[in-house]
PDB file of C-alpha atoms in Angstrom:
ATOM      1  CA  UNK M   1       0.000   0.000   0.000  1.00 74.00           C
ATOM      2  CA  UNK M   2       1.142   3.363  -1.058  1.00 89.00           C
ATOM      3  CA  UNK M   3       2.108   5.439   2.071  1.00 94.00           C
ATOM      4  CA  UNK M   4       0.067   8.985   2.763  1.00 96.00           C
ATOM      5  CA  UNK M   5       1.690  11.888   1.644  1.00 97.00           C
ATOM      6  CA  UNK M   6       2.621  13.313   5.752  1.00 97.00           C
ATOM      7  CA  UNK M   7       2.303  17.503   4.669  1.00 97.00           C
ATOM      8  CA  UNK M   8       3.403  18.368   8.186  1.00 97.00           C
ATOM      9  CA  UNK M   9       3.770  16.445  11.713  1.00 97.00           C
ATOM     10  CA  UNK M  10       4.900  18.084  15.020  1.00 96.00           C
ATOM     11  CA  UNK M  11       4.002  16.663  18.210  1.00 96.00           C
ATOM     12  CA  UNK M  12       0.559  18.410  18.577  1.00 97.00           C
ATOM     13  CA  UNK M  13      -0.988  17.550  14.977  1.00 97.00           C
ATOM     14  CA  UNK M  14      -0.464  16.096  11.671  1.00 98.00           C
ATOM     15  CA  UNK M  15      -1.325  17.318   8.287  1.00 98.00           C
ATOM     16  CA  UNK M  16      -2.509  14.656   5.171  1.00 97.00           C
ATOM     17  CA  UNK M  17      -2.734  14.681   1.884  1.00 98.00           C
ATOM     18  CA  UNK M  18      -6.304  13.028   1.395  1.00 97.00           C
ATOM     19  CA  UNK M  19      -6.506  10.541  -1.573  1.00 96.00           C
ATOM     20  CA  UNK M  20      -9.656  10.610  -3.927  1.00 96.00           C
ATOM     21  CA  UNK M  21     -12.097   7.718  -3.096  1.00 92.00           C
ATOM     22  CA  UNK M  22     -10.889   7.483   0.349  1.00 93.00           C
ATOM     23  CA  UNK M  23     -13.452   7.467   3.437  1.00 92.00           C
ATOM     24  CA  UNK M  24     -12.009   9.278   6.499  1.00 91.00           C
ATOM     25  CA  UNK M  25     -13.457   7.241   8.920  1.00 79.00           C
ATOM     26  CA  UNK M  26     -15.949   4.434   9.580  1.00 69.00           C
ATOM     27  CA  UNK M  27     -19.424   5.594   9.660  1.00 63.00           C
ATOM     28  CA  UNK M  28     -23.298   4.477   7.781  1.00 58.00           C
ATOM     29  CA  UNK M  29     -21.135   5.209   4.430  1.00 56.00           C
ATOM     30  CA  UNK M  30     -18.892   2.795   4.894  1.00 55.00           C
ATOM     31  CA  UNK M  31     -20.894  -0.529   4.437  1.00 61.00           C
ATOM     32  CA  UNK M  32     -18.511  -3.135   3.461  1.00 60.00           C
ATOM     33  CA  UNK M  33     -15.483  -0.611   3.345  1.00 64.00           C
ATOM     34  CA  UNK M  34     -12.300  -1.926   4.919  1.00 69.00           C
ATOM     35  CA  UNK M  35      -9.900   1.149   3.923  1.00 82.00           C
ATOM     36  CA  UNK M  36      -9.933   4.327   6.072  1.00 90.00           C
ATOM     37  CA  UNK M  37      -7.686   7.354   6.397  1.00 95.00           C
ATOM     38  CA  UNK M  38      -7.961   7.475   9.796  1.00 94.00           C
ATOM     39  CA  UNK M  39      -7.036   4.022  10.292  1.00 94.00           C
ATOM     40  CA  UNK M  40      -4.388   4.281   7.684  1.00 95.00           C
ATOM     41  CA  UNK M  41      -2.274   7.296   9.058  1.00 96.00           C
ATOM     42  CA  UNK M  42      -2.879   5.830  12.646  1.00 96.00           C
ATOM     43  CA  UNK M  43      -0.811   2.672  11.445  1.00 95.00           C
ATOM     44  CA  UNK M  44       1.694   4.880   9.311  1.00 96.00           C
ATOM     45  CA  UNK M  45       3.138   7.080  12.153  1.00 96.00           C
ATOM     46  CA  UNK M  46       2.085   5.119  15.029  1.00 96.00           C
ATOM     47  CA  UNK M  47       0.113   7.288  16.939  1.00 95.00           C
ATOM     48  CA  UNK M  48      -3.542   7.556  17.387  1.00 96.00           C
ATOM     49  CA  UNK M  49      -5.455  10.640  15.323  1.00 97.00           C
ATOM     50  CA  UNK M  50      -8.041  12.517  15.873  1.00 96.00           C
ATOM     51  CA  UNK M  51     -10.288  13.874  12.927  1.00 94.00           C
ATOM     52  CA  UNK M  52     -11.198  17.924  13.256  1.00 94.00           C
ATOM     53  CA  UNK M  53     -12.971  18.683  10.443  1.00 93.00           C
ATOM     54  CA  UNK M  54     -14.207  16.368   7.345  1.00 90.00           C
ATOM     55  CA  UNK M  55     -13.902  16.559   3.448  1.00 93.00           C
ATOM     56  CA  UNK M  56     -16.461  14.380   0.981  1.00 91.00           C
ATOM     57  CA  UNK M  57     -14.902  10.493   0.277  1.00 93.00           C
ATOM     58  CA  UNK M  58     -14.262  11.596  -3.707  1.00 95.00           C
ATOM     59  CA  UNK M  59     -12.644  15.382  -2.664  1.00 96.00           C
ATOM     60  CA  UNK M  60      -8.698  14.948  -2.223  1.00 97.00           C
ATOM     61  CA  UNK M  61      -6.677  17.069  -1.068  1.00 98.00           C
ATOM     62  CA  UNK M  62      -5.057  18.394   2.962  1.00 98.00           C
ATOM     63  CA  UNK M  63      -6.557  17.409   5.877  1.00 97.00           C
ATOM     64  CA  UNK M  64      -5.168  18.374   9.192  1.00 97.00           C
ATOM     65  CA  UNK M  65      -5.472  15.336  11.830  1.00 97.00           C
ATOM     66  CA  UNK M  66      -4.770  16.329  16.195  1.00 97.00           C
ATOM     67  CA  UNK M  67      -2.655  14.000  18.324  1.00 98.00           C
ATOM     68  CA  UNK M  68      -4.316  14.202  20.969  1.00 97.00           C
ATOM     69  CA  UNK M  69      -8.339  14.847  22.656  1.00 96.00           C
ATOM     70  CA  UNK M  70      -7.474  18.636  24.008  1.00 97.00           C
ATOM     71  CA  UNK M  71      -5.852  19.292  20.359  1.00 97.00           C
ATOM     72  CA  UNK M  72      -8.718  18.127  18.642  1.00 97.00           C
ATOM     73  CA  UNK M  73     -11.507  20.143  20.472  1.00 96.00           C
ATOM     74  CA  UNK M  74      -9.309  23.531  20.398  1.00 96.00           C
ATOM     75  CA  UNK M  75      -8.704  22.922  16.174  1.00 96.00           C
ATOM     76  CA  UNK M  76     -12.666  21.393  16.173  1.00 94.00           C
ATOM     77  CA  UNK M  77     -13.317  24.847  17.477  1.00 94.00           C
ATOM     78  CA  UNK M  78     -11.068  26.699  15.541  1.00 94.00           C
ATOM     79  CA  UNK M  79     -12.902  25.387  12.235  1.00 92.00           C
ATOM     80  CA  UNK M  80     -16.371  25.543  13.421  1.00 88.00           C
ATOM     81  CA  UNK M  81     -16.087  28.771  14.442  1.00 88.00           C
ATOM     82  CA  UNK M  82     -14.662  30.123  10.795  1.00 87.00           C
ATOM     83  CA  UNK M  83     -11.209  30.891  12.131  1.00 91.00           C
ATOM     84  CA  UNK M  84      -9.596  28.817   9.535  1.00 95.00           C
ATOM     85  CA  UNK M  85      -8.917  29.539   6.036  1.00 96.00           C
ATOM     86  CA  UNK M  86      -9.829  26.787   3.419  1.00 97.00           C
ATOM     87  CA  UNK M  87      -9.208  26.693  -0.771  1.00 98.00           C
ATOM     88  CA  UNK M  88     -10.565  24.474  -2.970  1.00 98.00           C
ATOM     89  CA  UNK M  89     -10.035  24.102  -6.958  1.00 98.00           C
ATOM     90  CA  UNK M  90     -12.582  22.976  -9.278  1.00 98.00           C
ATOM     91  CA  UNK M  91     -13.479  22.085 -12.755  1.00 98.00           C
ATOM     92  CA  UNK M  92     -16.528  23.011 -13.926  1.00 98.00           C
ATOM     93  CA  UNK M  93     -18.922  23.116 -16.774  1.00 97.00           C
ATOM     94  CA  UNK M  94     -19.328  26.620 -18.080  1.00 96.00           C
ATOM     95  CA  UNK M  95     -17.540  29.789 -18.125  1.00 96.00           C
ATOM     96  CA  UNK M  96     -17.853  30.821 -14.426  1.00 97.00           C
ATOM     97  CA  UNK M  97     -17.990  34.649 -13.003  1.00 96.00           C
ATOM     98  CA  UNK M  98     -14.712  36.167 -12.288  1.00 96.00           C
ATOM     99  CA  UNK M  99     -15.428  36.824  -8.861  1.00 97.00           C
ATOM    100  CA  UNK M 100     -18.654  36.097  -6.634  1.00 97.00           C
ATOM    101  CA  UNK M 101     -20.133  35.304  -3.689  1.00 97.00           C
ATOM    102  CA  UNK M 102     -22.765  32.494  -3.387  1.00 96.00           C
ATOM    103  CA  UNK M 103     -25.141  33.736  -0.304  1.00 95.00           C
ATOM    104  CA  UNK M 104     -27.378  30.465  -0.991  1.00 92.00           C
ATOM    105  CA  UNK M 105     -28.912  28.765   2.324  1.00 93.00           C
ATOM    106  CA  UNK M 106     -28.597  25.050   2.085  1.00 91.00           C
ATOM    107  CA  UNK M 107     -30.555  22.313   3.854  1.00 85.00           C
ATOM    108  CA  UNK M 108     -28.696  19.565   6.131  1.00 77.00           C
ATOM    109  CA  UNK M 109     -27.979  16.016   4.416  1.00 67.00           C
ATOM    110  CA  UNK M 110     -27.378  13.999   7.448  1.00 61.00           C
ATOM    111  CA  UNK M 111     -29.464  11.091   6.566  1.00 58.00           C
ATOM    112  CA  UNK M 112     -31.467  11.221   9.850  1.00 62.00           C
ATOM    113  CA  UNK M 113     -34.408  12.472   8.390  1.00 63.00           C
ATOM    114  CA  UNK M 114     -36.124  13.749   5.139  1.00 68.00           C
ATOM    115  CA  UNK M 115     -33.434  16.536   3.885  1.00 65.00           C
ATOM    116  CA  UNK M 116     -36.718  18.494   2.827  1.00 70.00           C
ATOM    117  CA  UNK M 117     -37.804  18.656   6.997  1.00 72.00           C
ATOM    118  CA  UNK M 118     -33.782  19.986   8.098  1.00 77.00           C
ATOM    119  CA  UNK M 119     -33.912  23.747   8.561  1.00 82.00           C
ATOM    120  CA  UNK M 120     -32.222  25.812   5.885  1.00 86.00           C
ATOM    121  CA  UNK M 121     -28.819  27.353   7.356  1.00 89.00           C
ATOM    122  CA  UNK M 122     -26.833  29.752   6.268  1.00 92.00           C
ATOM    123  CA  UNK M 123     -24.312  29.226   3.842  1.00 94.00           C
ATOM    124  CA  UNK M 124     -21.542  31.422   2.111  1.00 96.00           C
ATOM    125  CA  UNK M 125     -19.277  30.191  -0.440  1.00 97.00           C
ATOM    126  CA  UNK M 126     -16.538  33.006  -2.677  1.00 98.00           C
ATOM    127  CA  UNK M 127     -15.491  31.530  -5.889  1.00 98.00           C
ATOM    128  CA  UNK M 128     -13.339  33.309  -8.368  1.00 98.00           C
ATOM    129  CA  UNK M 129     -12.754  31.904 -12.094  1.00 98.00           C
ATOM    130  CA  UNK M 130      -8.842  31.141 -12.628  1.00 98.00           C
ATOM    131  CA  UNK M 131      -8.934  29.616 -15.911  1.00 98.00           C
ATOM    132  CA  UNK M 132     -11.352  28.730 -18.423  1.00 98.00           C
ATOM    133  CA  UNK M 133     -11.299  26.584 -21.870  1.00 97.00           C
ATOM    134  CA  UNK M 134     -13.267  26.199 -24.987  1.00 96.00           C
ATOM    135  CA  UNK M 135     -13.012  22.324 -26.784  1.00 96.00           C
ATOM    136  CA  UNK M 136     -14.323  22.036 -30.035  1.00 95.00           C
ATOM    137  CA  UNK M 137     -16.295  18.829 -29.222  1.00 94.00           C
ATOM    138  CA  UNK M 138     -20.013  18.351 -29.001  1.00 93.00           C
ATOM    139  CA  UNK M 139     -20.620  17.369 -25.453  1.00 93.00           C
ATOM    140  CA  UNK M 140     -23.958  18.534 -24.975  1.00 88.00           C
ATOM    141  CA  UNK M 141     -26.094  20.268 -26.753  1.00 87.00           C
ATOM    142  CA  UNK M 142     -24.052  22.923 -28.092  1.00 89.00           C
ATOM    143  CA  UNK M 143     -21.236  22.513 -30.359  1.00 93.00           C
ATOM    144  CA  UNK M 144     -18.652  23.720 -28.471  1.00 95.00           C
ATOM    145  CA  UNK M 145     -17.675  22.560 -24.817  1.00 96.00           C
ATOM    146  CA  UNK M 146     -16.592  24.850 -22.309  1.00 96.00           C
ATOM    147  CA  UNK M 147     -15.153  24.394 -18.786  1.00 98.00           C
ATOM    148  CA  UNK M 148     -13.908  26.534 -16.073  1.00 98.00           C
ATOM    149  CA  UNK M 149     -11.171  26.069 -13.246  1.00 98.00           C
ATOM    150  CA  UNK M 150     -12.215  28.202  -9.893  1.00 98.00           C
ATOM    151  CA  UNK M 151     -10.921  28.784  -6.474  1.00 98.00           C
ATOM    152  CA  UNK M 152     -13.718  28.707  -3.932  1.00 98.00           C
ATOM    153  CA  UNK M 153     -13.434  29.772  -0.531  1.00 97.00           C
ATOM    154  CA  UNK M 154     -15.821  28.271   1.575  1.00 96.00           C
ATOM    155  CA  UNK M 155     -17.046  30.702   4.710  1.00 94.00           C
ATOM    156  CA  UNK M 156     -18.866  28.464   6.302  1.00 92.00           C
ATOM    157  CA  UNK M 157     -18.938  24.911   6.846  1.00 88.00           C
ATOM    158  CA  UNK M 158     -22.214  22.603   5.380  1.00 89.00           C
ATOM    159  CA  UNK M 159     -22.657  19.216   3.766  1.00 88.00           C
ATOM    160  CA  UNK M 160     -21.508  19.059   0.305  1.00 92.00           C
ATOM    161  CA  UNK M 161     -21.433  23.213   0.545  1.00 94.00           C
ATOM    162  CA  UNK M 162     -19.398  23.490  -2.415  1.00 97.00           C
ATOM    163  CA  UNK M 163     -20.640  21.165  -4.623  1.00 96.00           C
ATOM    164  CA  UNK M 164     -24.286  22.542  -4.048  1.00 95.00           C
ATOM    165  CA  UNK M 165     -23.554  25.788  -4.057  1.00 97.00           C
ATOM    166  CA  UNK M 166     -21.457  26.005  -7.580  1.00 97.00           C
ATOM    167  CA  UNK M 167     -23.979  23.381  -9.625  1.00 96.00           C
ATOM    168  CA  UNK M 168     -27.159  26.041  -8.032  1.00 94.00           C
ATOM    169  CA  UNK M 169     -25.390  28.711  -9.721  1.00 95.00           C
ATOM    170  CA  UNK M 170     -25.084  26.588 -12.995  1.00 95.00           C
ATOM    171  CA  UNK M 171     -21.558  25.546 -12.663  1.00 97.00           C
ATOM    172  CA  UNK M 172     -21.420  22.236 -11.496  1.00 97.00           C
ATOM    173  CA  UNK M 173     -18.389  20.575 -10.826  1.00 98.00           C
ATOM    174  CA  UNK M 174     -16.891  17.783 -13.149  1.00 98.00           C
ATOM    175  CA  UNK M 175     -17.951  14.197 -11.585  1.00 97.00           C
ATOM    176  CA  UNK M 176     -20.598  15.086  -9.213  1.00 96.00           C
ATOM    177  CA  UNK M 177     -22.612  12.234  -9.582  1.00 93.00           C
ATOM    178  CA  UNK M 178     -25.574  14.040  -7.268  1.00 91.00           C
ATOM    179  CA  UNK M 179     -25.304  17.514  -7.951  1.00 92.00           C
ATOM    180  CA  UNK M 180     -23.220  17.372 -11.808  1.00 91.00           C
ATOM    181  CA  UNK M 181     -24.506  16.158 -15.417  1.00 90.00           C
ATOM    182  CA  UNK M 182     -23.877  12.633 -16.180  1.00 95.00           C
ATOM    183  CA  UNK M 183     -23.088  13.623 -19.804  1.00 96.00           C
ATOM    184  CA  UNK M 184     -19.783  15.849 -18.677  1.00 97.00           C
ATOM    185  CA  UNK M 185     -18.920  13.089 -16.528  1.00 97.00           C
ATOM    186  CA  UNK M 186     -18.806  10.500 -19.107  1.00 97.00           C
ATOM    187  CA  UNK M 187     -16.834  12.764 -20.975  1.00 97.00           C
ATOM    188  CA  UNK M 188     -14.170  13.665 -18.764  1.00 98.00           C
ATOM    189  CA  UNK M 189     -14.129   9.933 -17.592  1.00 97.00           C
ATOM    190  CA  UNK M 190     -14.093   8.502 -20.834  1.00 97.00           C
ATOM    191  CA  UNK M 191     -11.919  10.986 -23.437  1.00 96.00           C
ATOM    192  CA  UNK M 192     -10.108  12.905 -20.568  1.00 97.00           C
ATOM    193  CA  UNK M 193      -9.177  10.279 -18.369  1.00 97.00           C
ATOM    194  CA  UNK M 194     -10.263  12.050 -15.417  1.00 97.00           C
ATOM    195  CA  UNK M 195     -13.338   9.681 -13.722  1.00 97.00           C
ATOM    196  CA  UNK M 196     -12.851  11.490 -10.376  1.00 96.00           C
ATOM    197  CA  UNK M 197     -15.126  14.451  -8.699  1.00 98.00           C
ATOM    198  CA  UNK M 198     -12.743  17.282  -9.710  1.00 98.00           C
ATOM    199  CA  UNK M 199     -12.503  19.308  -6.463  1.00 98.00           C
ATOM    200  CA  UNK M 200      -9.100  19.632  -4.094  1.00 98.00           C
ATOM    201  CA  UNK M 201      -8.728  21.115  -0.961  1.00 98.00           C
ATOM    202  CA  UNK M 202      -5.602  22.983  -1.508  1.00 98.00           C
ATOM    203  CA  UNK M 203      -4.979  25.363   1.303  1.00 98.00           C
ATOM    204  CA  UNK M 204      -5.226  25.223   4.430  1.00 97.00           C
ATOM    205  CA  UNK M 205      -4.364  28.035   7.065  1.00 97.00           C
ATOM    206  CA  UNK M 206      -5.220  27.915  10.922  1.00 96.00           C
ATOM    207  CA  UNK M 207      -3.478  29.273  13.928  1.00 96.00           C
ATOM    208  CA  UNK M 208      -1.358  26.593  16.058  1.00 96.00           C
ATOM    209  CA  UNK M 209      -3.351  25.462  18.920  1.00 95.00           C
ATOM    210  CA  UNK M 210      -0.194  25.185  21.328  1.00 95.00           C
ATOM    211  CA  UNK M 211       2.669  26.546  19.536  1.00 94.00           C
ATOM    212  CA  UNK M 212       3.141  30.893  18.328  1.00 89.00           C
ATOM    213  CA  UNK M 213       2.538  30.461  14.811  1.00 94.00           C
ATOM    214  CA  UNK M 214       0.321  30.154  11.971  1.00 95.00           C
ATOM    215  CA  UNK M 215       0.347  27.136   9.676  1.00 97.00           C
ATOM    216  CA  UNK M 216      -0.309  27.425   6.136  1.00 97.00           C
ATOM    217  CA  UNK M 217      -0.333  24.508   3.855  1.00 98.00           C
ATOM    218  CA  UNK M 218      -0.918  23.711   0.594  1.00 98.00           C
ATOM    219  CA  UNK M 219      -1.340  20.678  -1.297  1.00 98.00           C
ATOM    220  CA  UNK M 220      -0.504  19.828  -4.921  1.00 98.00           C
ATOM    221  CA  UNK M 221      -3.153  17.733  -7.026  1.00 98.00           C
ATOM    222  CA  UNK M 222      -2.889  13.906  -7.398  1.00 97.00           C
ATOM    223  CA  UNK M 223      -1.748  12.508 -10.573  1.00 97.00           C
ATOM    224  CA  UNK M 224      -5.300  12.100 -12.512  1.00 97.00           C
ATOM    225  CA  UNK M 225      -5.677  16.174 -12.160  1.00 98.00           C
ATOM    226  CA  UNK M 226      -2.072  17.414 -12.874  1.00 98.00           C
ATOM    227  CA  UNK M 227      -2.331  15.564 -16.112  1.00 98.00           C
ATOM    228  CA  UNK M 228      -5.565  17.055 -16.949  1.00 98.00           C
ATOM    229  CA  UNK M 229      -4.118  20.465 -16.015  1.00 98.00           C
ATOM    230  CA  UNK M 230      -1.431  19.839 -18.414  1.00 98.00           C
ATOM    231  CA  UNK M 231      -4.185  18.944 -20.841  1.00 97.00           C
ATOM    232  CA  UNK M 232      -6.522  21.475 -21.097  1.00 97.00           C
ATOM    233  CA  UNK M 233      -3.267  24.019 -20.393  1.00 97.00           C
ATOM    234  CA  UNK M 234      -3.663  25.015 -16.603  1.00 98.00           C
ATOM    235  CA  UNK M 235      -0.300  23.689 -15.565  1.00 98.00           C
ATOM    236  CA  UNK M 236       0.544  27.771 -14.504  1.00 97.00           C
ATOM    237  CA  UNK M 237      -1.695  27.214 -11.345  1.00 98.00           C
ATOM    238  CA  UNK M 238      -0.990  23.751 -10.506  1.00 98.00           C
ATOM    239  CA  UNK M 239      -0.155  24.150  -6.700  1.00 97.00           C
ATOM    240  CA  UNK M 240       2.831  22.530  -5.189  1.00 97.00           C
ATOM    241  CA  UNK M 241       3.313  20.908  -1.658  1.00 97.00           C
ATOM    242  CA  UNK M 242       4.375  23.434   0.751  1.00 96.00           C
ATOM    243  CA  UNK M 243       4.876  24.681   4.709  1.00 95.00           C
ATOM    244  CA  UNK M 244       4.963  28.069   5.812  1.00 94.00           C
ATOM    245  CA  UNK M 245       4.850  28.881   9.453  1.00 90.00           C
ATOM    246  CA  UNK M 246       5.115  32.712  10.254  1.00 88.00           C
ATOM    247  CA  UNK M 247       4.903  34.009  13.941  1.00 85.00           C
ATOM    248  CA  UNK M 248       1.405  34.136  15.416  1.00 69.00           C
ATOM    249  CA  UNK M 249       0.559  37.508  16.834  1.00 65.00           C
ATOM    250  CA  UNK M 250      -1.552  35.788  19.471  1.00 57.00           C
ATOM    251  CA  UNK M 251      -0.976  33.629  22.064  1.00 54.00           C
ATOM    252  CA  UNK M 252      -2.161  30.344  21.560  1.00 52.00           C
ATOM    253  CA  UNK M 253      -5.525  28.527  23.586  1.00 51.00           C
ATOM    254  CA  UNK M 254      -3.671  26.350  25.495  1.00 52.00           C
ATOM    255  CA  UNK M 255      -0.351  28.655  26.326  1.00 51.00           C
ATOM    256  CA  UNK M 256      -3.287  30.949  27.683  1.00 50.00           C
ATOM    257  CA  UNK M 257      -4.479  28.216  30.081  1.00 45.00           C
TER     258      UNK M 257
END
């Protein structure tokens, strides 16, 4: 088995590079799953992990993992209460805006009950169009095919906020089997060689829970989207694995204790 691509470790937390197709953890998903990231980079670096925040079973990209139970509910914290900074890149069908905000409240999918009978929440999502391209192919109904790469920014934090948010504004990402087109899909899948759902988390920024500093990460694409990149001529804002660490201006929760 490959080993996980270990962004950053210190003694406090650990930071992942999430592969497509991967579950994080065991839950009603997982029927008759025996693979799990958690389980996975528990064995790697011999340590138990606790997960903080969550990203969708096809969405790759960093995820940031606490050693122990008083790191965990300080980061847990951290993210639910918007103090983190999170990037995403997606392909999607269409030319999208430049720059927007998508102010769209979403309703809870949980699975405990009809999503139709969960309260619509707030939701915020910024997006702003990187890239686009134009293929002379017949994919749909038009004769040309065009596709967009964005950044979005999520603000807050609900199921599948993304994903919803960019297909209700009529730019759905690339292999969304719920919320995409089936006929884009196929496409990419079958003359692109890109069967995944085409979103990354890419950045990743939080203040330290125990240490002075600010971590910032970033994490490059996995194989199947740095070739499409290269493809469709995006390889200028491919991102590349990095660590920065500047001085945080505050003290940290637990040095405040």
């Amino acid at each position: 088995m490959t080993p996980l691509n270990i962004l950053y470790q210190d003694e406090h937390l650990v930071a992942v590079h999430k592969p497509s197709g991967l579950l994080v953890h065991r839950s009603a998903l997982a029927r008759g799953e025996t693979e799990f990231l958690l389980q996975r980079l528990r064995d790697q670096i011999g340590k138990r992990v606790y997960p903080v925040h969550r990203l969708d079973r096809p969405t790759s990209g960093v995820m940031v993992f606490a050693l122990s139970s008083a790191v965990a509910g300080l980061l847990s914290e951290a993210f639910s209460e918007r103090q983190v900074d999170k990037r995403y890149l997606a392909v999607v069908r269409g030319k999208a805006p430049e720059n927007q905000r998508l102010d769209y409240p979403l309703r809870e999918e949980d699975g405990t009950r009809p999503k139709a009978e969960m309260p619509a929440m707030p939701a915020m999502t910024d997006i702003r169009r990187l890239d686009s391209v134009e293929l002379p192919v017949q994919v749909d109904r038009y004769p040309v095919a065009r596709y967009s790469l964005v950044e979005a920014r999520p603000l807050t934090g609900r199921r599948h906020q993304i994903r919803r948010h960019l297909s209700r504004r009529g730019y759905p990402i690339i292999g969304d089997a719920k919320h995409g087109k089936s006929v884009h899909n196929r496409f990419f899948a079958e003359q692109l060689a890109a069967p995944r759902l085409l979103l990354a988390a890419t950045h990743l920024a939080f203040d330290h829970p125990v240490l002075a500093k600010r971590v910032q990460l970033t994490c490059a694409l996995d194989a199947t989207m740095i070739a499409l990149f290269e493809h469709l001529g995006w390889a200028g804002h491919l991102p590349l694995d990095s660590v920065r660490t500047p001085p945080q201006k505050t003290p940290s929760a637990l040095q405040a204790l």
